Coordinates of N, CA and C in Angstrom, one line a residue:
M123 N 0.8 -33.3 -2.3 CA -0.3 -33.1 -1.1 C -0.4 -32.1 -0.8
G124 N 1.1 -30.9 0.0 CA 0.7 -30.4 0.6 C 0.6 -29.1 0.4
S125 N 0.8 -28.8 -1.1 CA 0.1 -28.3 -1.3 C -1.1 -27.5 -1.4
F126 N -1.9 -29.1 -1.7 CA -3.6 -29.0 -2.2 C -4.3 -28.3 -0.8
C127 N -3.3 -29.4 0.1 CA -3.8 -29.0 1.8 C -4.1 -27.5 1.7
G128 N -2.3 -26.8 2.2 CA -3.1 -25.6 2.0 C -3.2 -24.8 1.1
I129 N -3.6 -25.1 -0.4 CA -4.7 -24.0 -0.8 C -6.3 -24.8 -0.2
L130 N -6.9 -25.4 0.5 CA -7.8 -26.0 0.7 C -8.1 -25.2 1.7
A131 N -7.2 -24.8 3.2 CA -7.3 -24.4 3.6 C -7.3 -22.9 3.4
L132 N -6.8 -22.7 2.8 CA -6.8 -20.7 1.7 C -8.6 -21.5 2.3
M133 N -9.4 -22.0 1.1 CA -10.5 -22.1 0.9 C -10.9 -22.0 1.7
C134 N -10.9 -22.6 3.2 CA -12.4 -22.6 3.9 C -12.0 -21.3 5.1
F135 N -10.8 -20.9 4.9 CA -10.8 -19.8 5.6 C -11.5 -18.9 6.3
D136 N -11.2 -18.5 7.4 CA -12.7 -16.5 7.5 C -11.7 -15.5 7.0
Y137 N -11.7 -15.3 5.7 CA -12.0 -14.0 6.2 C -12.1 -13.0 6.1
H138 N -12.7 -13.1 7.5 CA -13.2 -11.8 8.3 C -13.0 -11.7 10.0
S139 N -11.8 -13.0 9.5 CA -11.6 -13.0 10.6 C -9.9 -12.5 11.6
P140 N -9.9 -11.9 12.3 CA -8.7 -11.0 13.1 C -7.6 -11.5 12.0
L141 N -7.3 -13.2 13.2 CA -6.1 -13.3 12.3 C -5.7 -13.7 11.1
F142 N -6.9 -13.7 9.6 CA -5.8 -13.5 8.7 C -6.2 -12.7 8.0
V143 N -6.5 -11.7 8.7 CA -5.8 -10.0 8.2 C -4.6 -9.4 9.0
E144 N -4.0 -9.7 10.2 CA -3.0 -10.5 10.4 C -1.2 -11.2 10.1
V145 N -2.3 -12.0 9.8 CA -1.6 -13.2 8.5 C -1.1 -12.5 6.6
F146 N -2.3 -12.6 6.8 CA -2.0 -12.3 4.8 C -2.8 -11.1 4.7
M147 N -2.8 -10.0 5.5 CA -3.3 -8.8 4.6 C -2.7 -7.6 5.8
H148 N -2.1 -7.5 6.8 CA -1.7 -6.9 7.2 C -1.0 -5.5 6.5
W149 N -0.7 -5.2 5.7 CA 0.1 -4.3 4.6 C -1.0 -4.0 3.1
D150 N -2.0 -4.7 3.4 CA -3.0 -3.9 2.5 C -3.7 -2.6 2.6
V151 N -3.3 -1.5 2.3 CA -3.9 -0.3 2.1 C -5.4 -0.6 2.1
V152 N -5.9 0.4 3.1 CA -7.4 0.2 3.0 C -7.2 1.8 3.6
A153 N -7.0 3.2 3.6 CA -7.6 4.5 3.5 C -6.0 5.4 2.6
V154 N -6.1 6.1 1.9 CA -4.9 6.9 1.5 C -5.6 9.0 1.5
Q155 N -4.5 9.3 1.4 CA -5.5 11.4 1.2 C -3.7 11.3 0.8
V156 N -4.0 13.1 0.5 CA -2.6 13.2 -0.8 C -3.1 15.0 0.8
V157 N -1.5 14.3 1.9 CA -1.9 15.9 2.7 C -0.6 16.8 2.2
A158 N -0.3 16.6 1.0 CA 1.0 17.9 0.7 C 1.8 17.7 -1.2
D159 N 2.4 18.6 -1.6 CA 2.2 17.9 -2.8 C 3.6 16.8 -2.6
L160 N 2.9 16.2 -2.9 CA 4.3 14.6 -3.2 C 4.3 14.2 -2.0
S161 N 2.9 13.9 -0.8 CA 2.9 13.1 0.2 C 1.3 12.9 0.4
L162 N 1.6 10.9 0.2 CA 0.4 11.0 1.1 C 0.4 10.5 3.0
R163 N -0.6 9.9 3.2 CA -0.6 9.8 4.5 C -1.1 8.4 4.0
V164 N -1.3 7.4 4.8 CA -2.0 5.6 4.3 C -2.2 5.5 5.5
R165 N -3.3 4.2 6.0 CA -3.8 3.9 6.9 C -3.6 1.8 6.1
F166 N -3.1 1.4 6.8 CA -3.6 0.2 6.5 C -4.4 -1.4 6.7
A167 N -4.3 -2.3 7.1 CA -5.7 -2.8 7.4 C -5.7 -3.1 9.2
D168 N -4.3 -3.5 9.2 CA -4.0 -3.1 11.0 C -4.2 -2.1 12.0
G169 N -5.0 -1.7 11.2 CA -4.4 0.3 11.7 C -3.2 1.2 11.5
T170 N -2.4 0.8 11.1 CA -0.1 1.7 11.3 C -0.9 3.0 9.8
E171 N -1.2 3.6 10.7 CA -0.7 4.8 9.5 C 1.3 5.6 9.9
G172 N 1.0 5.9 8.4 CA 2.3 7.0 8.3 C 2.1 7.8 6.4
D173 N 2.7 8.5 7.3 CA 3.0 9.0 5.6 C 4.3 8.7 4.7
V174 N 4.2 8.8 3.9 CA 5.0 8.4 1.4 C 5.1 9.7 1.4
K175 N 6.6 10.3 1.5 CA 6.8 11.0 0.2 C 7.2 11.1 -0.2
F176 N 7.3 11.8 -1.0 CA 8.1 10.7 -3.0 C 9.2 12.5 -2.4
E177 N 10.9 12.1 -3.0 CA 11.4 13.3 -3.2 C 11.8 12.7 -4.6
A178 N 11.7 14.6 -5.1 CA 11.6 15.0 -6.9 C 12.4 13.9 -7.9
S179 N 13.4 13.6 -7.6 CA 14.6 12.9 -7.7 C 14.1 11.2 -8.2
H180 N 13.3 10.8 -7.5 CA 12.4 9.7 -8.1 C 11.5 9.8 -8.5
L181 N 10.9 10.7 -9.1 CA 10.0 11.1 -10.1 C 10.9 10.7 -11.5
T182 N 11.2 10.0 -12.1 CA 11.8 8.8 -13.0 C 11.2 7.6 -12.9
G183 N 10.7 7.4 -14.9 CA 10.3 6.6 -15.4 C 9.1 6.1 -15.6
V184 N 8.6 5.6 -15.1 CA 7.0 5.4 -14.7 C 6.0 6.2 -13.7
F185 N 6.8 6.9 -12.8 CA 6.3 8.2 -11.5 C 6.5 9.2 -12.4
A186 N 7.4 9.5 -13.3 CA 6.7 10.5 -13.9 C 5.9 11.4 -14.2
A187 N 5.2 10.6 -14.0 CA 3.2 12.0 -14.4 C 3.0 11.8 -12.8
L188 N 3.3 11.5 -11.8 CA 3.4 12.4 -10.6 C 3.7 13.3 -10.7
K189 N 4.8 14.3 -11.8 CA 5.1 15.0 -11.1 C 3.6 16.7 -11.2
A190 N 2.7 15.7 -11.9 CA 1.8 16.9 -12.1 C 0.9 16.7 -11.7
P191 N 0.4 17.7 -10.0 CA 0.0 18.0 -9.1 C -1.6 16.8 -9.7
L192 N -2.6 17.3 -10.3 CA -3.3 17.3 -11.1 C -3.1 15.4 -11.3
I193 N -2.9 14.5 -12.1 CA -2.3 13.1 -11.7 C -1.8 12.8 -10.1
F194 N -0.5 13.6 -9.6 CA -1.3 12.8 -8.4 C -1.8 12.9 -7.7
N195 N -3.0 13.7 -7.5 CA -3.8 13.9 -6.7 C -4.9 12.7 -7.4
K196 N -5.1 12.1 -8.1 CA -6.0 10.7 -8.4 C -5.5 9.5 -8.1
V197 N -4.9 9.4 -7.4 CA -4.2 8.4 -5.8 C -5.4 7.6 -5.9
F198 N -5.7 6.0 -5.1 CA -6.7 5.8 -5.3 C -5.9 4.1 -4.8
I199 N -6.9 3.3 -4.0 CA -6.9 1.9 -3.3 C -6.9 1.4 -4.5
D200 N -6.1 0.1 -5.3 CA -6.0 -0.8 -5.7 C -5.9 -2.1 -5.4
A201 N -7.0 -3.3 -4.7 CA -6.2 -4.7 -4.2 C -4.9 -4.2 -3.1
G202 N -5.8 -3.2 -2.1 CA -4.4 -3.3 -1.4 C -3.2 -2.5 -1.5
A203 N -2.9 -2.0 -2.8 CA -2.6 -0.8 -2.4 C -2.0 0.4 -3.7
V204 N -1.7 1.6 -2.5 CA -2.0 3.0 -3.1 C -1.5 2.7 -5.1
A205 N -1.7 3.4 -6.2 CA -2.4 3.9 -7.0 C -2.2 4.7 -7.9
W206 N -2.1 4.6 -9.2 CA -2.5 6.3 -10.0 C -3.4 5.8 -11.7
P207 N -4.2 6.3 -11.9 CA -4.1 5.8 -13.7 C -3.2 6.1 -14.2
G208 N -2.8 5.0 -15.4 CA -1.8 4.7 -15.8 C -1.0 3.4 -16.2
E209 N -2.1 2.6 -14.1 CA -0.9 1.4 -14.0 C 0.1 1.5 -13.6
I210 N 1.0 3.5 -12.3 CA 0.8 3.2 -11.0 C 1.3 2.5 -10.3
D211 N 1.7 1.6 -9.1 CA 1.9 1.8 -8.0 C 2.8 1.5 -7.4
L212 N 2.5 1.4 -5.6 CA 4.0 1.3 -4.6 C 3.7 -0.3 -4.4
A213 N 4.0 -0.6 -3.2 CA 4.4 -2.1 -2.8 C 4.4 -1.4 -1.7
P214 N 3.3 -2.0 -1.3 CA 2.5 -2.0 0.3 C 3.3 -2.7 0.4
D215 N 3.6 -3.9 0.7 CA 5.2 -4.4 1.9 C 5.7 -3.4 1.9
A216 N 6.2 -2.6 1.0 CA 7.6 -2.6 1.7 C 7.3 -0.8 2.5
M217 N 6.0 -0.5 1.7 CA 5.9 1.0 1.9 C 5.0 0.5 3.7
Y218 N 4.5 -0.6 3.5 CA 4.5 -0.9 5.2 C 5.7 -1.2 6.1
K219 N 6.5 -2.3 5.9 CA 7.9 -2.0 6.7 C 8.6 0.0 7.1
A220 N 8.7 0.0 6.2 CA 9.7 2.1 6.5 C 8.0 2.3 7.1
I221 N 7.4 2.2 7.1 CA 5.7 3.1 8.2 C 6.5 2.2 9.6
K222 N 6.9 1.3 9.7 CA 6.0 0.3 11.0 C 7.2 1.0 11.7
A223 N 8.2 0.6 11.1 CA 10.0 1.0 11.6 C 10.0 2.8 12.0
Q224 N 9.9 3.7 10.6 CA 9.7 4.7 11.0 C 9.2 6.2 10.9
G225 N 7.9 5.3 10.5 CA 6.5 6.4 10.7 C 5.9 6.4 9.1
C226 N 7.6 6.9 8.9 CA 7.2 7.3 7.2 C 7.6 6.7 6.6
W227 N 7.1 6.4 5.0 CA 8.7 5.6 3.6 C 9.2 7.1 2.9
V228 N 10.2 7.0 2.4 CA 10.2 8.4 1.7 C 11.1 8.0 0.6
L229 N 10.7 8.1 -0.2 CA 10.8 7.6 -1.7 C 11.9 8.5 -3.3
D230 N 13.1 8.7 -2.4 CA 14.0 9.2 -2.9 C 14.8 8.7 -4.2

């Protein structure tokens, strides 16, 4: 019964209210732009802004495609996450936590 009530409460919640944004969406990315090679500037739903920087050592596996500036520059937002073509994305919650604490998230 408890989980049903929780689901029902979410269904009736005002998704545009500041409380919903603060509790459920604060780490959703709402803006992203390339600011330098392997560097992004992001803004979250709560207004927090910061930089994301990739070290070359992080560009392995699925991230190897981002070595190509043509691919890196195709960054976009998908469901509140920073993403690129090829189903490459970054965890917005980890990004938010690092940027909130240090103003920057360095992926090395």
